[in-house]
Amino acid sequence: MIYETSPLAVAIFPAFVLAVLGLSFWLGSRAKSAGGYFAAHGQIGWFVNGIAFAGDYLSAASFLGICGMIAFFGYDGFLYSIGYLAGWVVALFVIAEPIKRLGKYTLADALNARFQSRGVKLVAAIATLVISLFYLIPQMVGAGALVKPLLGLPHWAGVVMVGAAVTVIVATAGMVSTTWVQFVKGTLLVVVCTAIVAMILDRGFALPRAPIGAGDVQTLSRGADGVVVNGAPIAPDNQLDSRLREAHGVGFGSIAALPGGVSSTGPLGPLTYLSTFADSTVVTWRRTQGDDGVTTFTPVERKGSDLLLPGANPTFKGVRDDGVAGKLDFISLMLALFLGTASLPHILIRYYTVKDAAAARKSTVVGIGAIGCFYVLTLYLGLGAMTSGALDPTDSNMAAPLLARTFGEGLFAVISAVAFTTVLGTVSGLIMAGAGAVAHDLLKDVLRWELTDREQVRMGKIAAVALGTGAVILGVLFEKMNVTFLVGWAFNIAASANLPALVMLLFWKRTTKQGVIAAIAVGLLSSLGWVLASADTMEKVYGFGAADARAMALVPFSQPAIVTVPLGFVVLVVVSLLTAPRHAQAPAAGV
Amino acid sequence: MVGPVAEAGGSQQFESHRPGALATVLFALYLAGYSGFVLVAAFLTFAGGEATGGLAVRVAGGVPVGVVAGLALIVGAFGLALVYAAFGPRPTVDRHATPSTEPRA
């Protein structure tokens, strides 16, 4: 779709970004040592750190991706909200305090605390880089999706803007500025989304001017002459939703029938909103791709109650089948979401920015509060977008900003700018994790370069620039992917590579360095290999048709965690037992 | 809860980081709730492609169980975190922490 550029948005957006960059420069003068650059001197207060957790964690996947998935498929997007938040329980009760006690700057520090092994450092650093890269892709894709409607710029321009801004943030003051950017972003995101949900509830539901029916099929094709919509070249007055708006007063995403036969509900309470939605009939749009290259959007009426159940999205479709593979795929993804959070390097390094384990615990509680609040809001944001009449059926990532636009250009500009700082905050954290892995783990500890404190910081900044450049390239290449789907991969890989080693290191005294190395390597390679050989990847990355993708897939389902996480534990135990030194003493009493 | 022993294969002593009793109970409680939710969604909600029960059952004024359970898991996580913050044991001293020599962030 072509989006009209809003002058207000053009004014507000740069102001937000410049304010964030200004904050970064101001704080930049405070961190000169490696301790300051990689861990903010360990002096961030627990409340600020807790909100920064939210700023770090509530990525483009959470804001743009989940809202988009709920808007297009209903409950399936909310499953991500539930899983993402549940992962923090593992972080709080199992990982947070030990990680703080064991580590210094990076996840590899904690994993290597007992061993001083170059091998552990090497595999942990590689795992950090791979996971961060997989997590970076959806953030950059989200940035590209945002600038299209906001500034009228192409996707690649948004990706480059984020890459440049983040490189400045990370290269100026590292973890200090990253923390404050995430704090500001986390606060803004929760506050602005709460305001939008209040407006959604106040607006309630309303029917379109005239019912949308089978005759309202819309077509889109791309040829040598450019984009063609419903048989005519695309133009400001011939957009994909132009005919719908003319005939029905709304675009894509609307209500077909409300309970009691009313035409509008007026303001609704939080529970009444959900029950009213469940009793309504909603117009969704089925997208089909013809052999002639024409994409057809066909209206399909669905019961609201059905949209509040899992299985509408292709990722979760198997949960409705009677076959076992589909159900295992669903369980595997939910397992990855539960275990992945506590294994994400860019989240774990935030435990080093507070002074002690008590502060780590308190900041996790604050983080869970802020993040939980946001994830409750995603349900209303998604359902609000689904019935807003403002969806772009070609881009699910735009659902939340376009929903905001229905409340006015000012809110659209603010929410888009907040979303952009959302991307900045998360990408900054990811690049910090990657830069630490390169400068502190690989160069200093694995390759044993003799680096002074300042040289370590300089190498971290160089690594940050390189990672930022790589992220820009990947963000352009993966433009069409739903960002939540991509983040699901990162969670699978993180849970498989890091969690077995982390948990066994903390709780099993016979864990050896060879066991840790083997578990990380096997978890990383097996989960990565599984993802790359899955039907989802065959279809959505390699571009095969759905039937061909299923036939070519080398694994029975797409989400690997249910296999690869236990595999990591088994490998660690077996290798540790095989490599245990004969002189190991019996444990002392009281352990 | 912590007791040093010779570390197998490493150069330092092993230090157990098992969570305390309260953390274990709270974690088990949440794990049971989350697992139950996932298993009900996978095995008790659909039969032959149609919603037959489980998450599809309506409660709370007509809201499906799936929505109520999802919201409860999110709010419940925060509730358990507050319980742990209020009644959990004080964390052990961080022996690895070093005082900052630079200005506070």
XYZ file of C-alpha atoms in Angstrom:
696
model
C 0.000 0.000 0.000
C 1.021 3.606 -0.459
C 0.960 5.540 2.779
C 0.369 9.262 2.987
C 3.218 10.981 4.748
C 2.081 12.975 7.737
C 3.844 16.343 8.287
C 3.240 15.963 12.012
C 4.891 12.566 11.945
C 7.809 13.949 9.994
C 8.242 16.597 12.707
C 7.802 14.372 15.768
C 9.815 11.415 14.575
C 13.207 13.140 14.154
C 12.660 14.907 17.474
C 12.341 11.539 19.233
C 15.353 10.047 17.537
C 17.515 13.129 18.097
C 16.525 13.217 21.767
C 17.587 9.608 22.144
C 20.885 10.236 20.377
C 21.459 13.372 22.439
C 20.974 11.368 25.619
C 23.483 8.887 24.326
C 26.124 11.533 23.593
C 25.572 13.169 26.985
C 26.049 9.916 28.817
C 28.878 8.930 26.532
C 31.419 11.012 28.380
C 30.935 8.928 31.523
C 32.171 5.541 30.411
C 35.790 5.103 29.451
C 36.793 1.780 31.001
C 35.747 -1.724 29.967
C 33.673 -1.951 33.158
C 31.815 1.192 32.172
C 31.452 0.291 28.528
C 30.282 -3.315 28.906
C 28.490 -3.200 32.285
C 27.785 0.466 33.125
C 30.129 0.099 36.126
C 27.559 -2.226 37.731
C 25.987 0.881 39.212
C 22.568 1.121 37.570
C 19.771 1.330 40.160
C 17.453 -1.688 40.377
C 14.305 0.189 39.334
C 15.932 1.790 36.296
C 17.453 -1.568 35.404
C 14.056 -3.262 35.756
C 12.398 -0.845 33.340
C 15.452 -1.152 31.087
C 14.818 -4.917 31.105
C 11.407 -4.096 29.650
C 12.995 -1.716 27.155
C 15.500 -4.368 26.154
C 12.986 -7.204 25.945
C 9.934 -5.517 24.409
C 11.331 -5.580 20.938
C 9.843 -5.009 17.527
C 8.655 -8.611 17.752
C 6.644 -7.839 20.864
C 5.174 -4.559 19.724
C 4.853 -4.790 15.955
C 4.941 -8.561 15.532
C 2.548 -9.695 18.265
C 0.032 -6.933 17.598
C 0.208 -7.786 13.893
C -0.237 -11.478 14.492
C -3.232 -10.940 16.777
C -4.713 -8.505 14.250
C -4.384 -11.062 11.441
C -4.935 -14.361 13.280
C -6.318 -13.609 16.741
C -5.293 -15.696 19.744
C -2.114 -17.125 18.174
C -0.311 -13.825 18.654
C -1.363 -13.757 22.296
C 0.301 -17.151 22.768
C 3.607 -15.387 22.139
C 2.732 -12.813 24.807
C 2.042 -15.599 27.306
C 5.211 -17.507 26.437
C 7.481 -14.467 26.381
C 6.334 -13.412 29.854
C 6.451 -16.946 31.280
C 10.139 -17.084 30.420
C 10.823 -14.431 33.047
C 9.733 -16.847 35.755
C 12.677 -19.057 34.801
C 14.926 -16.012 34.821
C 13.781 -14.866 38.276
C 13.680 -18.155 40.157
C 16.539 -20.015 38.502
C 19.018 -17.831 36.644
C 19.112 -14.212 37.797
C 21.002 -14.277 41.066
C 23.589 -16.957 40.188
C 24.314 -15.245 36.886
C 24.952 -11.993 38.698
C 27.299 -13.713 41.144
C 29.236 -15.641 38.506
C 29.713 -13.227 35.627
C 31.405 -9.945 34.880
C 30.570 -8.597 31.416
C 29.210 -11.405 29.243
C 27.287 -14.692 29.322
C 30.534 -16.483 28.515
C 32.020 -15.078 31.744
C 29.339 -16.861 33.748
C 29.569 -20.120 31.815
C 33.342 -20.084 32.197
C 33.433 -19.021 35.852
C 34.468 -22.481 37.083
C 36.777 -23.441 34.273
C 38.892 -20.593 32.834
C 38.693 -22.501 29.568
C 39.302 -20.965 26.163
C 37.042 -23.625 24.655
C 34.066 -22.628 26.815
C 34.667 -18.970 25.992
C 34.878 -19.704 22.285
C 31.640 -21.688 21.962
C 29.755 -19.366 24.319
C 30.875 -16.324 22.319
C 29.899 -17.939 19.032
C 26.499 -18.888 20.464
C 26.032 -15.291 21.636
C 26.837 -13.948 18.179
C 24.541 -16.389 16.361
C 21.607 -15.799 18.737
C 22.088 -12.033 18.642
C 22.188 -12.094 14.856
C 18.951 -14.099 14.646
C 17.335 -11.674 17.065
C 18.687 -8.657 15.189
C 17.030 -9.562 11.890
C 13.421 -9.035 13.028
C 14.327 -5.780 14.768
C 15.756 -4.370 11.566
C 12.802 -5.643 9.536
C 10.519 -3.873 12.020
C 12.433 -0.626 11.576
C 12.054 -0.821 7.826
C 8.318 -1.477 8.170
C 7.917 1.637 10.312
C 9.456 4.280 8.097
C 7.326 3.394 5.081
C 4.083 4.913 6.374
C 5.745 7.375 8.690
C 8.180 9.154 6.436
C 7.246 7.722 3.046
C 10.687 6.159 2.748
C 11.448 2.685 1.381
C 12.073 -0.276 3.693
C 15.840 -0.204 3.274
C 15.987 3.429 4.397
C 14.463 2.535 7.772
C 16.896 -0.310 8.204
C 19.851 1.949 7.438
C 18.544 4.646 9.807
C 18.323 2.189 12.688
C 21.740 0.770 11.865
C 23.296 4.228 11.886
C 21.535 5.406 15.056
C 22.354 2.271 17.003
C 25.955 2.323 15.932
C 26.184 5.866 17.295
C 24.519 4.857 20.577
C 26.681 1.815 21.155
C 29.880 3.368 19.908
C 29.552 6.423 22.158
C 28.880 5.078 25.616
C 28.063 1.399 25.413
C 25.974 -0.007 28.239
C 25.435 3.323 30.017
C 23.641 4.978 27.121
C 22.038 1.711 26.064
C 20.511 1.379 29.544
C 19.013 4.843 29.549
C 17.715 4.524 25.997
C 16.014 1.295 27.059
C 14.632 2.904 30.212
C 13.092 5.775 28.249
C 11.752 3.436 25.609
C 10.297 0.959 28.123
C 8.491 3.724 29.959
C 7.130 5.326 26.798
C 5.977 2.042 25.336
C 3.917 1.021 28.364
C 2.447 4.497 28.878
C 1.519 5.119 25.230
C 0.077 1.632 24.748
C -2.020 2.011 27.905
C -3.437 5.233 26.461
C -4.278 3.575 23.147
C -6.002 0.657 24.883
C -8.094 3.123 26.858
C -9.165 4.685 23.537
C -9.923 1.258 22.059
C -12.190 0.421 24.994
C -13.845 3.815 24.793
C -14.537 3.360 21.083
C -15.911 -0.183 21.409
C -17.044 -1.923 18.227
C -19.079 -0.635 15.284
C -20.348 -2.085 12.024
C -19.209 -0.647 8.673
C -21.558 1.566 6.677
C -22.545 -1.377 4.463
C -21.779 -5.096 4.917
C -18.628 -6.466 3.302
C -19.386 -9.569 1.246
C -18.091 -12.046 -1.288
C -18.105 -9.404 -4.021
C -15.482 -7.310 -2.259
C -12.487 -9.306 -3.437
C -9.386 -7.135 -3.964
C -6.412 -7.968 -6.186
C -2.791 -6.900 -6.244
C -0.048 -7.685 -8.743
C 3.441 -6.488 -9.514
C 4.514 -6.358 -13.154
C 6.876 -4.509 -15.445
C 4.596 -1.485 -15.290
C 4.653 -1.373 -11.513
C 2.088 -2.303 -8.891
C -1.462 -2.884 -10.129
C -4.434 -2.738 -7.770
C -7.789 -4.120 -8.912
C -6.713 -3.850 -12.546
C -5.403 -0.261 -12.461
C -2.006 1.192 -11.551
C -1.630 1.942 -7.866
C -2.109 5.623 -7.021
C -3.095 7.716 -4.019
C -6.744 7.336 -5.053
C -6.382 3.691 -6.108
C -4.996 1.866 -3.132
C -5.741 -1.652 -2.058
C -8.397 -0.420 0.358
C -9.780 2.479 -1.748
C -12.830 0.598 -3.070
C -13.623 -0.784 0.360
C -13.478 2.642 1.956
C -15.649 4.116 -0.762
C -18.318 1.434 -0.504
C -18.232 0.549 3.194
C -16.539 3.441 4.991
C -13.771 1.157 6.297
C -10.740 -0.628 4.911
C -9.432 -4.071 5.850
C -10.417 -5.524 9.233
C -13.958 -4.950 10.424
C -16.944 -6.361 12.275
C -19.700 -8.157 10.323
C -22.196 -8.626 13.154
C -22.435 -7.637 16.807
C -24.304 -9.500 19.556
C -27.911 -8.377 19.955
C -28.026 -7.045 16.397
C -26.781 -3.581 17.391
C -24.727 -1.437 14.998
C -22.295 -0.171 17.634
C -21.528 -0.966 21.230
C -20.261 2.303 22.638
C -17.604 2.206 25.389
C -16.809 -1.228 26.839
C -14.999 -2.488 29.923
C -11.929 -4.740 29.627
C -13.832 -8.014 30.134
C -16.958 -6.894 28.267
C -14.748 -5.967 25.303
C -13.454 -9.537 25.139
C -16.842 -11.201 25.606
C -18.435 -8.886 23.013
C -15.657 -9.731 20.563
C -16.189 -13.451 21.238
C -19.907 -13.102 20.422
C -19.315 -11.030 17.275
C -18.624 -12.024 13.685
C -15.431 -10.569 12.233
C -14.415 -10.016 8.613
C -10.902 -11.392 8.063
C -9.107 -11.605 4.734
C -7.768 -14.746 3.090
C -4.719 -14.108 0.945
C -4.065 -16.383 -2.052
C -1.285 -16.184 -4.599
C -2.261 -17.123 -8.164
C 0.050 -18.713 -10.737
C -0.267 -15.504 -12.776
C 1.378 -13.523 -9.967
C -1.869 -11.914 -8.846
C -2.488 -11.844 -5.099
C -6.160 -12.060 -4.192
C -7.653 -10.894 -0.891
C -11.010 -12.515 -0.173
C -13.249 -11.553 2.763
C -13.996 -14.400 5.157
C -16.452 -14.078 8.021
C -15.287 -15.766 11.230
C -16.755 -16.055 14.688
C -14.958 -13.994 17.283
C -14.940 -16.996 19.617
C -12.997 -18.957 16.995
C -10.445 -16.148 16.679
C -9.904 -16.368 20.444
C -8.606 -19.923 20.082
C -5.178 -21.102 18.918
C -4.549 -22.502 15.446
C -5.557 -19.782 12.956
C -1.960 -18.932 12.076
C 0.019 -21.409 9.943
C 2.643 -21.616 12.713
C 0.060 -22.970 15.178
C -2.235 -24.693 12.679
C -1.170 -28.142 13.824
C -2.750 -27.649 17.229
C -6.178 -28.112 15.603
C -5.174 -31.276 13.747
C -5.497 -34.718 15.221
C -1.947 -35.607 14.117
C 0.886 -35.651 16.640
C 3.476 -33.661 14.635
C 1.448 -30.464 14.639
C 0.812 -30.667 18.368
C 4.497 -31.325 19.030
C 5.358 -28.278 16.931
C 3.065 -26.163 19.109
C 4.395 -27.594 22.380
C 7.956 -27.143 21.140
C 7.463 -23.454 20.416
C 5.821 -22.862 23.799
C 8.754 -24.673 25.432
C 11.231 -22.498 23.522
C 9.461 -19.322 24.632
C 9.457 -20.528 28.250
C 13.132 -21.474 28.291
C 14.498 -19.008 25.765
C 14.181 -15.774 27.738
C 16.601 -16.904 30.430
C 19.082 -17.913 27.723
C 19.192 -14.708 25.693
C 22.647 -13.122 25.961
C 21.425 -9.540 25.578
C 19.012 -10.033 28.485
C 21.496 -11.822 30.715
C 24.171 -9.107 30.404
C 21.739 -6.671 32.000
C 22.306 -8.536 35.281
C 25.861 -7.164 35.269
C 24.711 -3.559 35.262
C 23.386 -3.716 38.844
C 25.592 -3.907 41.894
C 24.595 -7.226 43.486
C 22.274 -10.238 43.484
C 19.653 -8.447 45.590
C 19.415 -5.689 42.994
C 19.282 -8.335 40.247
C 16.245 -9.911 41.935
C 14.448 -6.606 42.487
C 15.077 -5.401 38.963
C 13.715 -8.690 37.579
C 10.497 -8.186 39.571
C 10.139 -4.643 38.200
C 10.853 -5.957 34.714
C 8.186 -8.668 35.021
C 5.651 -6.049 36.148
C 6.325 -3.706 33.238
C 6.603 -6.467 30.642
C 3.496 -8.269 31.943
C 1.524 -5.046 31.801
C 2.530 -4.554 28.181
C 1.666 -8.115 27.170
C -1.841 -7.781 28.621
C -2.217 -4.658 26.485
C -1.138 -6.502 23.309
C -4.384 -8.499 23.328
C -6.477 -5.327 23.182
C -4.129 -3.640 20.706
C -4.289 -6.639 18.391
C -8.059 -7.086 18.566
C -8.492 -3.329 18.229
C -6.381 -3.383 15.073
C -8.264 -6.412 13.731
C -11.536 -4.461 13.856
C -10.158 -0.982 13.116
C -10.769 -1.018 9.367
C -7.214 0.194 8.901
C -5.140 -2.948 8.360
C -2.620 -3.297 5.568
C -3.267 -6.885 4.421
C 0.184 -7.045 2.850
C 2.091 -6.236 6.043
C 1.080 -7.557 9.461
C 3.911 -5.628 11.143
C 2.084 -2.344 10.477
C -1.074 -3.240 12.421
C -0.275 -1.308 15.621
C 0.879 1.964 14.016
C -2.092 1.924 11.610
C -4.424 1.299 14.541
C -2.964 4.392 16.210
C -3.597 6.359 13.036
C -7.344 5.749 13.410
C -7.158 7.882 16.570
C -5.344 10.733 14.833
C -2.117 11.639 13.058
C -0.504 12.871 16.277
C -0.885 9.524 18.012
C 0.300 7.774 14.872
C 3.431 9.890 14.859
C 4.075 9.319 18.552
C 3.491 5.552 18.438
C 5.666 5.193 15.363
C 8.452 7.178 16.974
C 8.110 5.103 20.153
C 8.197 1.950 18.037
C 11.328 3.213 16.345
C 12.990 3.856 19.711
C 11.756 0.369 20.654
C 13.854 -0.986 17.839
C 16.778 1.241 18.829
C 16.687 0.035 22.439
C 16.603 -3.647 21.604
C 19.128 -3.460 18.799
C 21.480 -1.520 21.075
C 21.285 -4.315 23.657
C 21.860 -6.987 21.038
C 24.854 -5.213 19.571
C 26.263 -4.659 23.066
C 26.004 -8.409 23.697
C 27.692 -9.129 20.379
C 30.404 -6.517 20.910
C 31.185 -7.959 24.339
C 31.404 -11.450 22.863
C 33.887 -10.265 20.236
C 36.081 -7.877 22.234
C 36.001 -9.405 25.705
C 35.522 -13.104 24.974
C 37.031 -13.810 21.572
C 39.856 -11.282 21.254
C 40.959 -10.971 24.867
C 40.268 -14.405 26.312
C 40.294 -16.808 23.362
C 42.903 -15.241 21.080
C 44.653 -13.775 24.149
C 45.330 -10.396 22.619
C 47.032 -8.175 25.142
C 44.415 -5.458 25.409
C 44.369 -2.618 27.874
C 41.026 -1.514 29.249
C 40.731 1.262 26.672
C 41.810 -0.991 23.817
C 39.130 -3.475 24.831
C 36.548 -0.704 24.664
C 37.871 0.382 21.261
C 37.638 -3.169 19.919
C 34.111 -3.398 21.303
C 33.162 -0.282 19.367
C 34.696 -1.606 16.171
C 32.790 -4.863 16.666
C 29.603 -2.852 17.233
C 30.045 -1.071 13.894
C 30.644 -4.391 12.119
C 27.607 -6.009 13.737
C 25.464 -2.988 12.918
C 26.494 -3.221 9.266
C 25.687 -6.929 9.144
C 22.316 -6.304 10.764
C 21.454 -3.693 8.123
C 22.181 -6.113 5.295
C 20.093 -8.887 6.885
C 17.266 -6.476 7.665
C 16.974 -5.628 3.976
C 17.154 -9.270 2.851
C 14.410 -10.478 5.244
C 11.941 -7.647 4.548
C 8.831 -9.793 4.076
C 9.064 -11.960 7.204
C 6.759 -11.463 10.229
C 9.068 -10.322 12.988
C 7.493 -12.497 15.679
C 8.016 -15.596 13.595
C 11.721 -14.749 13.268
C 12.109 -14.154 16.986
C 10.634 -17.603 17.615
C 13.719 -19.005 15.912
C 16.043 -16.983 18.142
C 14.293 -18.332 21.253
C 14.620 -21.910 20.028
C 18.325 -21.512 19.349
C 18.999 -19.660 22.616
C 17.150 -22.246 24.707
C 18.917 -25.127 22.965
C 22.432 -23.687 23.046
C 22.613 -21.937 26.400
C 20.026 -23.262 28.834
C 21.366 -26.813 29.360
C 24.859 -25.482 30.037
C 23.602 -22.702 32.319
C 21.322 -24.904 34.407
C 23.737 -27.818 34.781
C 26.624 -25.499 35.573
C 24.613 -24.017 38.417
C 23.076 -27.212 39.804
C 25.229 -30.231 38.917
C 28.623 -30.427 40.511
C 29.997 -33.000 38.044
C 29.627 -30.711 35.051
C 32.943 -30.478 33.200
C 34.216 -27.913 30.756
C 34.106 -30.540 27.990
C 30.440 -31.151 28.852
C 29.641 -27.439 28.652
C 31.465 -27.053 25.335
C 29.723 -30.092 23.835
C 26.273 -29.044 25.083
C 26.548 -25.522 23.675
C 27.949 -26.718 20.359
C 25.403 -29.508 19.914
C 22.491 -27.349 21.077
C 23.496 -24.532 18.736
C 24.165 -26.654 15.666
C 21.210 -28.996 16.109
C 18.667 -26.210 16.623
C 20.123 -24.102 13.817
C 20.225 -27.090 11.483
C 16.659 -28.056 12.432
C 15.356 -24.567 11.734
C 17.122 -24.368 8.373
C 15.808 -27.797 7.315
C 12.203 -27.170 8.403
C 9.136 -26.745 6.221
C 8.631 -23.184 7.486
C 12.089 -22.159 6.314
C 11.695 -23.970 2.990
C 8.531 -21.951 2.364
C 9.214 -18.567 3.957
C 12.954 -18.175 3.383
C 13.819 -20.365 0.402
C 10.564 -19.473 -1.363
C 9.158 -22.933 -2.179
C 5.411 -23.504 -2.384
C 3.700 -24.846 0.737
C 3.310 -28.399 -0.613
C 6.881 -28.539 -1.939
C 8.198 -27.127 1.328
C 6.450 -29.848 3.331
C 7.780 -32.512 0.984
C 11.350 -31.189 1.094
C 11.522 -30.612 4.852
C 14.070 -32.850 6.528
C 12.457 -32.625 9.973
C 8.897 -33.597 11.013
C 7.978 -30.210 12.519
C 9.442 -26.718 12.465
C 10.150 -25.763 16.096
C 13.163 -27.702 17.408
C 13.272 -26.956 21.160
C 11.363 -30.044 22.291
C 14.121 -32.175 20.761
C 17.224 -30.015 20.915
C 16.928 -28.747 24.519
C 16.781 -32.280 26.000
C 19.537 -33.240 23.564
C 21.731 -30.517 25.059
C 21.150 -31.850 28.581
C 21.890 -35.446 27.527
C 25.078 -34.443 25.712
C 26.281 -32.421 28.696
C 25.688 -35.275 31.149
C 27.250 -37.947 28.953
C 30.319 -35.903 28.037
C 30.777 -34.728 31.637
C 30.667 -38.296 32.906
C 33.100 -39.425 30.237
C 35.552 -36.614 30.934
C 35.314 -36.497 34.740
C 38.788 -36.612 36.266
C 39.475 -39.713 38.324
C 40.729 -37.681 41.285
C 37.423 -35.834 41.707
C 36.566 -35.770 45.355
C 33.259 -36.564 46.965
C 31.049 -33.585 47.643
C 31.265 -31.996 51.034
C 28.316 -32.145 53.347
C 25.804 -29.384 53.012
C 25.950 -28.969 49.275
C 22.841 -24.296 50.910
C 26.276 -23.554 49.542
C 29.191 -25.796 50.175
C 32.502 -25.907 48.345
C 33.757 -29.110 46.784
C 36.493 -29.922 44.344
C 35.265 -29.132 40.859
C 35.310 -31.963 38.365
C 37.376 -30.987 35.403
C 37.762 -27.338 36.266
C 40.208 -25.363 38.260
C 37.856 -23.825 40.792
C 35.595 -25.089 43.501
C 31.993 -25.905 42.785
C 29.400 -23.679 44.311
C 25.817 -24.867 44.255
C 23.288 -22.243 43.174
C 20.142 -24.211 43.898
C 17.222 -21.873 44.509
C 15.748 -21.772 48.007
C 12.611 -23.618 49.044
C 10.278 -20.719 48.315
C 11.719 -20.149 44.843
C 11.417 -23.863 44.107
C 7.774 -23.979 45.237
C 6.838 -20.842 43.287
C 8.638 -22.064 40.187
C 6.953 -25.485 40.413
C 3.576 -23.804 40.827
C 4.045 -21.681 37.729
C 5.513 -24.540 35.728
C 2.452 -26.648 36.542
C 0.131 -23.846 35.437
C 2.032 -23.167 32.209
C 2.391 -26.851 31.343
C -1.290 -27.444 32.035
C -2.236 -24.538 29.799
C -0.081 -25.791 26.916
C -1.288 -29.391 27.242
C -4.955 -28.366 27.418
C -4.462 -26.222 24.300
C -2.747 -29.085 22.478
C -4.847 -32.072 23.486
C -8.166 -31.053 25.054
C -9.407 -28.130 22.971
C -9.893 -29.593 19.489
C -11.180 -32.853 18.085
C -11.509 -33.437 14.364
C -10.544 -29.821 13.733
C -13.471 -28.461 15.779
C -13.293 -26.739 19.158
C -14.866 -29.126 21.652
C -13.787 -27.871 25.087
C -10.620 -26.948 26.916
C -9.661 -23.371 26.037
C -12.940 -22.896 24.128
C -15.140 -23.139 27.227
C -16.704 -19.773 28.118
C -16.252 -18.365 31.613
C -16.121 -14.933 33.242
C -19.140 -13.423 31.530
C -18.587 -15.125 28.197
C -14.816 -14.816 27.815
C -13.159 -18.053 26.607
C -11.001 -19.967 29.106
C -8.010 -19.540 26.798
C -8.074 -15.770 27.213
C -8.694 -15.920 30.966
C -5.942 -18.508 31.451
C -3.501 -16.495 29.350
C -4.177 -13.326 31.297
C -3.924 -15.296 34.551
C -0.504 -16.667 33.558
C 0.760 -13.145 32.843
C -0.681 -11.555 35.967
C 0.196 -14.641 38.028
C 3.867 -14.388 37.088
C 3.980 -10.893 38.518
C 2.108 -12.036 41.616
C 4.615 -14.825 42.254
C 7.480 -12.408 41.659
C 6.053 -10.068 44.294
C 5.679 -12.949 46.764
C 9.311 -13.911 46.160
C 10.482 -10.336 46.540
C 8.580 -9.955 49.812
C 9.218 -13.307 51.464
C 12.231 -14.828 49.680
C 15.565 -15.257 51.486
C 18.089 -12.473 51.166
C 20.467 -13.216 48.313
C 23.935 -14.378 49.352
C 26.746 -11.859 49.188
C 28.088 -11.315 45.711
C 31.723 -12.324 46.084
C 32.517 -11.324 42.522
C 31.241 -7.783 42.773
C 33.860 -5.089 42.704
C 33.207 -1.557 43.806
C 33.152 0.953 41.013
C 36.025 3.366 40.673
C 34.230 5.492 38.132
C 31.370 7.944 38.355
C 27.906 6.482 38.707
C 25.873 6.090 35.541
